[in-house]
GROMACS .gro file of C-alpha atoms in nm:
model
  472
    1MET     CA    1  14.756  15.604  17.621
    2LYS     CA    2  14.532  15.302  17.567
    3LEU     CA    3  14.383  15.223  17.226
    4SER     CA    4  14.027  15.274  17.350
    5GLU     CA    5  14.120  15.621  17.484
    6ARG     CA    6  14.284  15.720  17.155
    7LEU     CA    7  13.976  15.610  16.963
    8LYS     CA    8  13.748  15.807  17.196
    9GLN     CA    9  13.954  16.119  17.134
   10GLY     CA   10  13.893  16.085  16.762
   11ARG     CA   11  13.514  16.069  16.806
   12PRO     CA   12  13.276  16.366  16.824
   13THR     CA   13  13.186  16.485  17.172
   14ALA     CA   14  12.859  16.340  17.296
   15SER     CA   15  12.571  16.581  17.360
   16PRO     CA   16  12.489  16.652  17.728
   17PRO     CA   17  12.217  16.439  17.887
   18PRO     CA   18  11.867  16.584  17.930
   19PRO     CA   19  11.798  16.776  18.254
   20GLY     CA   20  11.702  16.560  18.546
   21THR     CA   21  11.890  16.251  18.433
   22ASP     CA   22  12.198  16.092  18.578
   23PRO     CA   23  12.499  16.225  18.378
   24GLY     CA   24  12.676  15.893  18.416
   25LEU     CA   25  12.376  15.683  18.314
   26SER     CA   26  12.436  15.687  17.939
   27LEU     CA   27  12.805  15.611  17.987
   28ARG     CA   28  12.727  15.316  18.213
   29MET     CA   29  12.471  15.186  17.963
   30LEU     CA   30  12.739  15.191  17.695
   31GLN     CA   31  13.002  15.029  17.913
   32GLU     CA   32  12.797  14.763  18.091
   33PRO     CA   33  12.694  14.455  17.893
   34VAL     CA   34  12.322  14.394  17.885
   35ASP     CA   35  12.275  14.036  17.765
   36ASP     CA   36  12.616  13.880  17.829
   37GLN     CA   37  12.960  13.933  17.971
   38ARG     CA   38  13.143  13.943  17.641
   39PRO     CA   39  13.482  14.116  17.648
   40VAL     CA   40  13.491  14.468  17.503
   41ASP     CA   41  13.685  14.497  17.179
   42PRO     CA   42  13.797  14.861  17.137
   43LEU     CA   43  13.827  14.802  16.763
   44ALA     CA   44  13.476  14.655  16.722
   45GLY     CA   45  13.310  14.978  16.605
   46LEU     CA   46  13.589  15.066  16.364
   47LYS     CA   47  13.596  14.708  16.236
   48GLU     CA   48  13.221  14.704  16.170
   49ARG     CA   49  13.225  15.042  15.993
   50THR     CA   50  13.517  14.934  15.776
   51GLN     CA   51  13.347  14.607  15.683
   52ASP     CA   52  13.021  14.778  15.592
   53ALA     CA   53  13.207  15.029  15.376
   54LEU     CA   54  13.402  14.747  15.211
   55PHE     CA   55  13.087  14.556  15.115
   56ALA     CA   56  12.934  14.878  14.983
   57ARG     CA   57  13.240  14.949  14.765
   58LEU     CA   58  13.299  14.599  14.631
   59GLY     CA   59  12.951  14.446  14.625
   60ALA     CA   60  12.925  14.151  14.385
   61ARG     CA   61  13.297  14.167  14.305
   62LEU     CA   62  13.361  13.976  14.628
   63PHE     CA   63  13.202  13.675  14.459
   64ASP     CA   64  13.355  13.725  14.113
   65PRO     CA   65  13.446  13.373  13.984
   66THR     CA   66  13.713  13.518  13.750
   67LEU     CA   67  13.927  13.625  14.049
   68ASN     CA   68  14.136  13.363  14.225
   69GLU     CA   69  14.183  13.370  14.601
   70GLU     CA   70  14.517  13.557  14.593
   71GLN     CA   71  14.385  13.827  14.359
   72LEU     CA   72  14.069  13.874  14.563
   73ARG     CA   73  14.261  13.894  14.890
   74ALA     CA   74  14.503  14.154  14.750
   75TYR     CA   75  14.207  14.354  14.616
   76VAL     CA   76  14.029  14.343  14.954
   77VAL     CA   77  14.342  14.446  15.148
   78GLN     CA   78  14.393  14.740  14.911
   79GLU     CA   79  14.035  14.859  14.959
   80ILE     CA   80  14.057  14.817  15.336
   81GLY     CA   81  14.363  15.043  15.337
   82VAL     CA   82  14.175  15.314  15.146
   83ILE     CA   83  13.878  15.296  15.382
   84MET     CA   84  14.094  15.306  15.694
   85GLU     CA   85  14.279  15.612  15.564
   86ALA     CA   86  13.943  15.788  15.544
   87GLU     CA   87  13.861  15.688  15.902
   88LEU     CA   88  14.162  15.884  16.037
   89ALA     CA   89  14.180  15.644  16.332
   90PRO     CA   90  14.490  15.693  16.556
   91LEU     CA   91  14.629  15.338  16.517
   92SER     CA   92  14.983  15.212  16.553
   93PRO     CA   93  15.130  15.009  16.262
   94ALA     CA   94  15.080  14.684  16.460
   95GLU     CA   95  14.717  14.770  16.540
   96ARG     CA   96  14.652  14.868  16.182
   97GLN     CA   97  14.796  14.538  16.056
   98ARG     CA   98  14.591  14.343  16.307
   99LEU     CA   99  14.274  14.521  16.202
  100MET     CA  100  14.338  14.462  15.831
  101SER     CA  101  14.410  14.093  15.898
  102GLU     CA  102  14.092  14.042  16.102
  103ILE     CA  103  13.872  14.223  15.848
  104SER     CA  104  14.020  14.021  15.561
  105GLU     CA  105  13.951  13.703  15.756
  106ASN     CA  106  13.595  13.812  15.826
  107VAL     CA  107  13.524  13.912  15.466
  108LEU     CA  108  13.703  13.629  15.283
  109GLY     CA  109  13.699  13.355  15.545
  110HIS     CA  110  13.459  13.239  15.813
  111GLY     CA  111  13.510  13.517  16.063
  112PRO     CA  112  13.572  13.442  16.433
  113ILE     CA  113  13.524  13.065  16.390
  114GLU     CA  114  13.825  13.044  16.157
  115ARG     CA  115  14.059  12.959  16.444
  116PHE     CA  116  13.825  12.685  16.568
  117LEU     CA  117  13.812  12.532  16.221
  118ALA     CA  118  14.193  12.515  16.228
  119ASP     CA  119  14.202  12.370  16.582
  120PRO     CA  120  14.222  11.987  16.564
  121THR     CA  121  14.094  11.951  16.922
  122VAL     CA  122  13.758  12.110  16.830
  123THR     CA  123  13.507  11.858  16.694
  124GLU     CA  124  13.197  12.077  16.668
  125ILE     CA  125  13.124  12.449  16.645
  126MET     CA  126  12.787  12.599  16.739
  127VAL     CA  127  12.707  12.964  16.661
  128ASN     CA  128  12.399  13.111  16.831
  129SER     CA  129  12.340  13.424  16.624
  130ASP     CA  130  12.581  13.704  16.720
  131LYS     CA  131  12.538  13.631  17.090
  132ALA     CA  132  12.757  13.327  17.156
  133ILE     CA  133  12.985  13.066  17.001
  134TYR     CA  134  13.027  12.726  17.165
  135VAL     CA  135  13.271  12.449  17.074
  136GLU     CA  136  13.294  12.082  17.161
  137ARG     CA  137  13.624  11.946  17.293
  138GLU     CA  138  13.667  11.590  17.421
  139GLY     CA  139  13.292  11.539  17.406
  140LYS     CA  140  13.213  11.841  17.627
  141LEU     CA  141  13.055  12.173  17.524
  142ARG     CA  142  13.259  12.481  17.615
  143PRO     CA  143  13.172  12.853  17.571
  144THR     CA  144  13.416  13.083  17.392
  145ASP     CA  145  13.481  13.456  17.404
  146SER     CA  146  13.442  13.492  17.025
  147ARG     CA  147  13.142  13.663  16.865
  148TYR     CA  148  13.027  13.770  16.522
  149LEU     CA  149  13.003  14.146  16.480
  150SER     CA  150  12.638  14.130  16.382
  151GLN     CA  151  12.368  13.901  16.248
  152GLU     CA  152  12.436  14.041  15.900
  153HIS     CA  153  12.802  13.938  15.929
  154LEU     CA  154  12.703  13.582  16.025
  155ARG     CA  155  12.444  13.574  15.746
  156ARG     CA  156  12.710  13.665  15.485
  157VAL     CA  157  12.938  13.385  15.612
  158ILE     CA  158  12.652  13.133  15.589
  159GLU     CA  159  12.567  13.243  15.234
  160ARG     CA  160  12.932  13.208  15.132
  161ILE     CA  161  12.953  12.854  15.274
  162VAL     CA  162  12.636  12.724  15.111
  163GLY     CA  163  12.714  12.902  14.783
  164GLN     CA  164  13.043  12.712  14.752
  165VAL     CA  165  12.859  12.379  14.722
  166GLY     CA  166  12.575  12.500  14.501
  167ARG     CA  167  12.315  12.530  14.777
  168ARG     CA  168  12.109  12.836  14.865
  169ILE     CA  169  11.958  12.983  15.178
  170ASP     CA  170  11.702  13.264  15.190
  171GLU     CA  171  11.361  13.343  15.336
  172SER     CA  172  11.192  13.095  15.102
  173SER     CA  173  11.439  12.820  15.196
  174PRO     CA  174  11.560  12.919  15.543
  175MET     CA  175  11.754  12.604  15.641
  176VAL     CA  176  12.021  12.407  15.463
  177ASP     CA  177  12.270  12.122  15.499
  178ALA     CA  178  12.603  12.187  15.328
  179ARG     CA  179  12.972  12.110  15.370
  180LEU     CA  180  13.302  12.293  15.383
  181PRO     CA  181  13.583  12.216  15.136
  182ASP     CA  182  13.752  11.995  15.400
  183GLY     CA  183  13.437  11.781  15.430
  184SER     CA  184  13.304  11.927  15.755
  185ARG     CA  185  12.925  11.916  15.774
  186VAL     CA  186  12.736  12.245  15.802
  187ASN     CA  187  12.379  12.309  15.910
  188ALA     CA  188  12.239  12.661  15.898
  189VAL     CA  189  11.900  12.807  15.994
  190ILE     CA  190  11.804  13.171  15.941
  191PRO     CA  191  11.498  13.383  16.025
  192PRO     CA  192  11.204  13.349  16.018
  193LEU     CA  193  11.268  12.994  16.146
  194ALA     CA  194  11.554  13.102  16.374
  195VAL     CA  195  11.378  13.353  16.597
  196ASP     CA  196  11.687  13.503  16.764
  197GLY     CA  197  11.898  13.529  16.447
  198PRO     CA  198  12.094  13.291  16.223
  199ALA     CA  199  12.219  12.967  16.381
  200LEU     CA  200  12.520  12.782  16.239
  201THR     CA  201  12.640  12.434  16.338
  202ILE     CA  202  12.958  12.280  16.196
  203ARG     CA  203  13.059  11.920  16.266
  204LYS     CA  204  13.424  11.874  16.182
  205PHE     CA  205  13.577  11.557  16.045
  206ALA     CA  206  13.941  11.465  16.073
  207LYS     CA  207  14.147  11.535  15.763
  208ASP     CA  208  14.300  11.193  15.815
  209PRO     CA  209  13.998  10.969  15.893
  210TYR     CA  210  14.014  10.753  16.203
  211GLN     CA  211  14.111  10.393  16.139
  212VAL     CA  212  14.009  10.089  16.340
  213ASP     CA  213  14.333  10.098  16.540
  214ASP     CA  214  14.252  10.452  16.649
  215LEU     CA  215  13.912  10.348  16.784
  216ILE     CA  216  14.071  10.055  16.967
  217HIS     CA  217  14.328  10.289  17.119
  218PHE     CA  218  14.054  10.531  17.225
  219GLY     CA  219  13.866  10.245  17.391
  220SER     CA  220  13.561  10.291  17.171
  221LEU     CA  221  13.566   9.923  17.076
  222THR     CA  222  13.778   9.618  17.152
  223ARG     CA  223  14.001   9.413  16.922
  224GLU     CA  224  13.751   9.127  16.936
  225ILE     CA  225  13.471   9.351  16.809
  226ALA     CA  226  13.701   9.492  16.540
  227SER     CA  227  13.791   9.140  16.424
  228LEU     CA  228  13.424   9.041  16.413
  229LEU     CA  229  13.320   9.354  16.220
  230ALA     CA  230  13.602   9.312  15.967
  231ALA     CA  231  13.495   8.952  15.907
  232CYS     CA  232  13.129   9.053  15.869
  233VAL     CA  233  13.211   9.320  15.609
  234ARG     CA  234  13.440   9.088  15.412
  235GLY     CA  235  13.173   8.818  15.435
  236ARG     CA  236  12.918   9.056  15.278
  237LEU     CA  237  12.679   9.074  15.572
  238ASN     CA  238  12.438   9.367  15.582
  239VAL     CA  239  12.538   9.590  15.875
  240LEU     CA  240  12.338   9.872  16.032
  241VAL     CA  241  12.511  10.130  16.255
  242THR     CA  242  12.276  10.292  16.506
  243GLY     CA  243  12.302  10.559  16.774
  244GLY     CA  244  12.195  10.906  16.874
  245THR     CA  245  12.309  11.241  16.737
  246GLY     CA  246  12.683  11.294  16.762
  247THR     CA  247  12.766  10.941  16.878
  248GLY     CA  248  13.007  10.871  16.593
  249LYS     CA  249  12.793  10.675  16.346
  250THR     CA  250  12.964  10.828  16.041
  251THR     CA  251  13.307  10.758  16.191
  252MET     CA  252  13.211  10.394  16.246
  253LEU     CA  253  13.069  10.373  15.894
  254ASN     CA  254  13.403  10.499  15.759
  255VAL     CA  255  13.585  10.231  15.958
  256LEU     CA  256  13.352   9.956  15.837
  257SER     CA  257  13.392  10.076  15.480
  258SER     CA  258  13.769  10.042  15.510
  259PHE     CA  259  13.724   9.664  15.534
  260ILE     CA  260  13.565   9.645  15.187
  261PRO     CA  261  13.805   9.477  14.940
  262GLY     CA  262  13.960   9.716  14.688
  263ASP     CA  263  13.838   9.518  14.384
  264GLU     CA  264  13.467   9.585  14.453
  265ARG     CA  265  13.256   9.868  14.309
  266VAL     CA  266  13.116  10.085  14.588
  267VAL     CA  267  12.833  10.339  14.549
  268THR     CA  268  12.776  10.582  14.838
  269ILE     CA  269  12.455  10.781  14.878
  270GLU     CA  270  12.431  11.077  15.118
  271ASP     CA  271  12.232  11.393  15.185
  272ALA     CA  272  12.559  11.585  15.229
  273VAL     CA  273  12.885  11.408  15.149
  274GLU     CA  274  13.062  11.307  15.471
  275LEU     CA  275  13.212  10.963  15.409
  276GLN     CA  276  13.584  10.948  15.338
  277LEU     CA  277  13.651  10.621  15.156
  278HIS     CA  278  13.980  10.527  14.995
  279GLN     CA  279  13.879  10.236  14.772
  280PRO     CA  280  13.989  10.281  14.408
  281HIS     CA  281  13.648  10.196  14.259
  282ILE     CA  282  13.396  10.426  14.423
  283VAL     CA  283  13.105  10.641  14.301
  284ARG     CA  284  12.973  10.911  14.536
  285LEU     CA  285  12.617  11.038  14.498
  286GLU     CA  286  12.466  11.335  14.681
  287SER     CA  287  12.102  11.441  14.700
  288ARG     CA  288  11.992  11.776  14.562
  289PRO     CA  289  11.726  12.012  14.703
  290ALA     CA  290  11.461  12.180  14.493
  291ASN     CA  291  11.548  12.503  14.314
  292ILE     CA  292  11.380  12.836  14.377
  293GLU     CA  293  11.084  12.731  14.159
  294GLY     CA  294  11.039  12.417  14.370
  295LYS     CA  295  11.165  12.185  14.095
  296GLY     CA  296  11.466  11.967  14.036
  297GLN     CA  297  11.475  11.792  14.372
  298VAL     CA  298  11.658  11.458  14.378
  299GLY     CA  299  11.615  11.273  14.708
  300VAL     CA  300  11.807  10.989  14.867
  301ARG     CA  301  11.535  10.746  14.764
  302ASP     CA  302  11.579  10.841  14.396
  303LEU     CA  303  11.954  10.787  14.428
  304VAL     CA  304  11.910  10.445  14.591
  305ARG     CA  305  11.689  10.337  14.302
  306ASN     CA  306  11.938  10.470  14.049
  307ALA     CA  307  12.230  10.301  14.227
  308LEU     CA  308  12.073   9.960  14.160
  309ARG     CA  309  12.129  10.023  13.788
  310MET     CA  310  12.496  10.110  13.835
  311ARG     CA  311  12.615   9.752  13.891
  312PRO     CA  312  12.729   9.811  14.252
  313ASP     CA  313  12.896   9.542  14.462
  314ARG     CA  314  12.820   9.747  14.772
  315ILE     CA  315  12.568  10.022  14.844
  316ILE     CA  316  12.642  10.252  15.138
  317VAL     CA  317  12.361  10.485  15.246
  318GLY     CA  318  12.500  10.755  15.474
  319GLU     CA  319  12.179  10.777  15.676
  320VAL     CA  320  11.832  10.631  15.633
  321ARG     CA  321  11.568  10.879  15.745
  322GLY     CA  322  11.265  10.834  15.518
  323GLY     CA  323  11.102  10.628  15.245
  324GLU     CA  324  11.442  10.517  15.110
  325ALA     CA  325  11.437  10.255  15.388
  326LEU     CA  326  11.207  10.040  15.172
  327ASP     CA  327  11.436  10.062  14.869
  328MET     CA  328  11.740   9.985  15.083
  329LEU     CA  329  11.574   9.674  15.226
  330GLN     CA  330  11.472   9.565  14.876
  331ALA     CA  331  11.832   9.606  14.758
  332MET     CA  332  11.967   9.401  15.049
  333ASN     CA  333  11.717   9.125  14.972
  334THR     CA  334  11.783   9.114  14.597
  335GLY     CA  335  12.150   9.039  14.556
  336HIS     CA  336  12.322   9.346  14.702
  337GLU     CA  337  12.463   9.184  15.014
  338GLY     CA  338  12.727   9.367  15.213
  339SER     CA  339  12.538   9.697  15.222
  340LEU     CA  340  12.599   9.942  15.505
  341SER     CA  341  12.393  10.224  15.651
  342THR     CA  342  12.317  10.424  15.966
  343VAL     CA  343  11.996  10.504  16.153
  344HIS     CA  344  11.923  10.736  16.445
  345ALA     CA  345  11.801  10.517  16.730
  346ASN     CA  346  11.838  10.469  17.105
  347SER     CA  347  11.888  10.091  17.096
  348PRO     CA  348  11.907   9.803  16.845
  349ARG     CA  349  11.542   9.717  16.909
  350ASP     CA  350  11.442  10.080  16.862
  351SER     CA  351  11.622  10.091  16.526
  352LEU     CA  352  11.397   9.814  16.392
  353ALA     CA  353  11.087  10.007  16.496
  354ARG     CA  354  11.225  10.318  16.325
  355ILE     CA  355  11.293  10.130  16.001
  356GLU     CA  356  10.941   9.991  16.012
  357THR     CA  357  10.803  10.343  16.047
  358MET     CA  358  11.024  10.476  15.766
  359VAL     CA  359  10.908  10.201  15.530
  360LEU     CA  360  10.551  10.319  15.587
  361MET     CA  361  10.670  10.672  15.496
  362ALA     CA  362  10.738  10.542  15.144
  363GLY     CA  363  10.363  10.552  15.082
  364VAL     CA  364  10.331  10.178  15.027
  365ASP     CA  365  10.052  10.011  15.223
  366LEU     CA  366  10.227   9.696  15.346
  367PRO     CA  367  10.112   9.480  15.637
  368THR     CA  368  10.330   9.500  15.946
  369ARG     CA  369  10.436   9.135  15.923
  370ALA     CA  370  10.554   9.178  15.563
  371ILE     CA  371  10.771   9.474  15.664
  372ARG     CA  372  10.921   9.285  15.956
  373GLU     CA  373  10.997   8.985  15.735
  374GLN     CA  374  11.180   9.218  15.498
  375VAL     CA  375  11.380   9.363  15.788
  376ALA     CA  376  11.463   9.022  15.936
  377SER     CA  377  11.572   8.890  15.598
  378ALA     CA  378  11.776   9.196  15.499
  379LEU     CA  379  11.972   9.286  15.814
  380ASP     CA  380  12.237   9.063  15.966
  381LEU     CA  381  12.413   9.275  16.228
  382ILE     CA  382  12.342   9.595  16.427
  383VAL     CA  383  12.627   9.796  16.581
  384HIS     CA  384  12.495  10.043  16.839
  385ILE     CA  385  12.705  10.337  16.962
  386SER     CA  386  12.627  10.551  17.265
  387ARG     CA  387  12.769  10.875  17.397
  388LEU     CA  388  12.817  10.807  17.767
  389ARG     CA  389  12.785  11.055  18.050
  390ASP     CA  390  13.162  11.113  18.052
  391GLY     CA  391  13.150  11.241  17.691
  392THR     CA  392  13.307  10.931  17.535
  393ARG     CA  393  13.154  10.737  17.249
  394ARG     CA  394  13.147  10.360  17.293
  395VAL     CA  395  13.014  10.060  17.109
  396THR     CA  396  12.759   9.934  17.364
  397HIS     CA  397  12.581   9.665  17.159
  398VAL     CA  398  12.681   9.431  16.880
  399THR     CA  399  12.359   9.250  16.801
  400GLU     CA  400  12.266   8.976  16.553
  401VAL     CA  401  11.931   8.985  16.373
  402GLU     CA  402  11.832   8.618  16.395
  403GLY     CA  403  11.497   8.605  16.216
  404MET     CA  404  11.128   8.594  16.299
  405GLU     CA  405  10.939   8.428  16.583
  406GLY     CA  406  10.573   8.480  16.519
  407ASP     CA  407  10.531   8.849  16.443
  408VAL     CA  408  10.846   8.958  16.627
  409VAL     CA  409  11.195   9.010  16.483
  410THR     CA  410  11.433   8.827  16.716
  411LEU     CA  411  11.764   8.983  16.821
  412GLN     CA  412  12.061   8.830  17.000
  413ASP     CA  413  12.331   9.038  17.170
  414ILE     CA  414  12.685   8.922  17.091
  415PHE     CA  415  12.863   9.201  17.283
  416LEU     CA  416  12.727   9.426  17.557
  417PHE     CA  417  12.891   9.716  17.738
  418ASP     CA  418  12.997   9.637  18.095
  419TYR     CA  419  12.867   9.924  18.307
  420SER     CA  420  12.946   9.735  18.628
  421ALA     CA  421  13.318   9.813  18.593
  422GLY     CA  422  13.248  10.150  18.749
  423ILE     CA  423  13.397  10.496  18.693
  424GLY     CA  424  13.763  10.592  18.730
  425ASP     CA  425  13.918  10.883  18.913
  426ASN     CA  426  13.910  11.088  18.593
  427GLY     CA  427  13.530  11.051  18.576
  428ARG     CA  428  13.532  10.811  18.281
  429PHE     CA  429  13.372  10.470  18.258
  430LEU     CA  430  13.621  10.186  18.303
  431GLY     CA  431  13.413   9.921  18.126
  432SER     CA  432  13.413   9.803  17.767
  433ALA     CA  433  13.189   9.590  17.548
  434ARG     CA  434  13.220   9.228  17.665
  435PRO     CA  435  13.115   8.911  17.480
  436THR     CA  436  12.796   8.748  17.602
  437GLY     CA  437  12.934   8.402  17.525
  438ILE     CA  438  12.679   8.335  17.249
  439ARG     CA  439  12.810   8.238  16.908
  440PRO     CA  440  12.609   8.405  16.629
  441LYS     CA  441  12.436   8.199  16.365
  442PHE     CA  442  12.610   8.387  16.083
  443SER     CA  443  12.950   8.251  16.197
  444GLU     CA  444  12.874   7.934  15.997
  445ARG     CA  445  12.800   8.149  15.692
  446LEU     CA  446  13.136   8.319  15.732
  447ALA     CA  447  13.311   7.983  15.771
  448ASP     CA  448  13.153   7.860  15.446
  449GLN     CA  449  13.322   8.154  15.272
  450GLY     CA  450  13.660   8.067  15.420
  451ILE     CA  451  13.656   8.358  15.668
  452THR     CA  452  13.786   8.249  16.007
  453LEU     CA  453  13.753   8.438  16.332
  454PRO     CA  454  14.025   8.449  16.600
  455PRO     CA  455  13.969   8.195  16.881
  456GLY     CA  456  13.798   8.324  17.190
  457VAL     CA  457  13.621   8.614  17.018
  458PHE     CA  458  13.281   8.513  17.156
  459GLY     CA  459  13.385   8.389  17.496
  460ALA     CA  460  13.703   8.553  17.628
  461VAL     CA  461  13.766   8.889  17.784
  462ASP     CA  462  13.891   9.157  17.552
  463ALA     CA  463  14.257   9.163  17.454
  464LEU     CA  464  14.316   9.505  17.609
  465GLY     CA  465  14.225   9.397  17.959
  466ASP     CA  466  14.348   9.724  18.106
  467GLY     CA  467  14.031   9.930  18.112
  468ARG     CA  468  14.157  10.192  17.868
  469VAL     CA  469  13.893  10.442  17.770
  470GLY     CA  470  13.859  10.720  17.521
  471ALA     CA  471  13.640  10.891  17.267
  472PHE     CA  472  13.627  10.941  16.896
   0.00000   0.00000   0.00000
């Protein structure tokens, strides 16, 4: 006899349908999915009842800081056993063990997304309330057959995640950025902002961060670009990484940071800590939201100002998105060369317009020309990354900021992506970023510091020459 049939036998008999109705209608309504084609889990009802009873019995003890993980897990398993005995469900030992394991995972872990968090091929997890869970593999979104039991179940998981890093989420503060213990970035939105129920997005980061050789192997950049970027970082040029959402800006920032000499003091500033640096002398700063009374907020701009008093050799701002752009430009122009940051933008030229707009968000009434002079003086190099149609992330522009001509900041492309190479049989672009043949003006500045570039960097085809492609 199937499990679902055994469970039905243990339930009370349903009352007969009202006269004049189809006797099979109510049964079909229960059996047929309404909103989706999710698979039927015969244990779903028992699992939900057991979880609700468990939360009712334990309450705040689930979050007791005096209990370590092993003690709490043993306590939860014991209580689950008591509750299941009361259910009198006709389960085999294997089914009972499976149910206890899944409930423990749901209560103490992250529920149905736990297996995706452990899967190294999954780079992003998107939970749309209790209706659907999508994952990203190889740059492509794919639906899954996993679901949360209810919106309340998802809400408890979100509260547990944000509580671990000292953040909060409730009706007065219904969205939050947080991180998991492994560094993965979490964004959560709950009602009333999320109309259809809580939404959870997790962007995973590799436990072992990608190095420059990995990106070369993936085809995301060439050896010539890697050599140029390493020289620019060692030569203390100010580098801006630009691109759209999910293009790999943080990964590239990690790679650029790896070129910083180990004897320099590095201060990183982020909204939610994502960078994974391995220099011995590093200070990591993270912004803080306001408390429930609306006080105590410390923004990225406050941290940038404070970092200037910490005697940094390098300042790395995880992402510039507001008035801190002005303070970052001021730092770059006042003796803090070699700073790195990222900006959301669709092209190198667009990134300059965005920075100009963000400087105005600082509340300082500066003329447009003065802002552009600050930008032209502060920035030396822009590295633009794009997510192509095939799902891969590629460096498509390496652009020098030359200076001012009239009221316009002049840019010069050093490398550009070769779209003319076409698309291979596997549907991926065959091209790579090729040198334009123009030698940047800052090459003389690097030479004055004794930093030499390999011959042919600005005029030869890339060293790979085999059209390898990939994604990071």
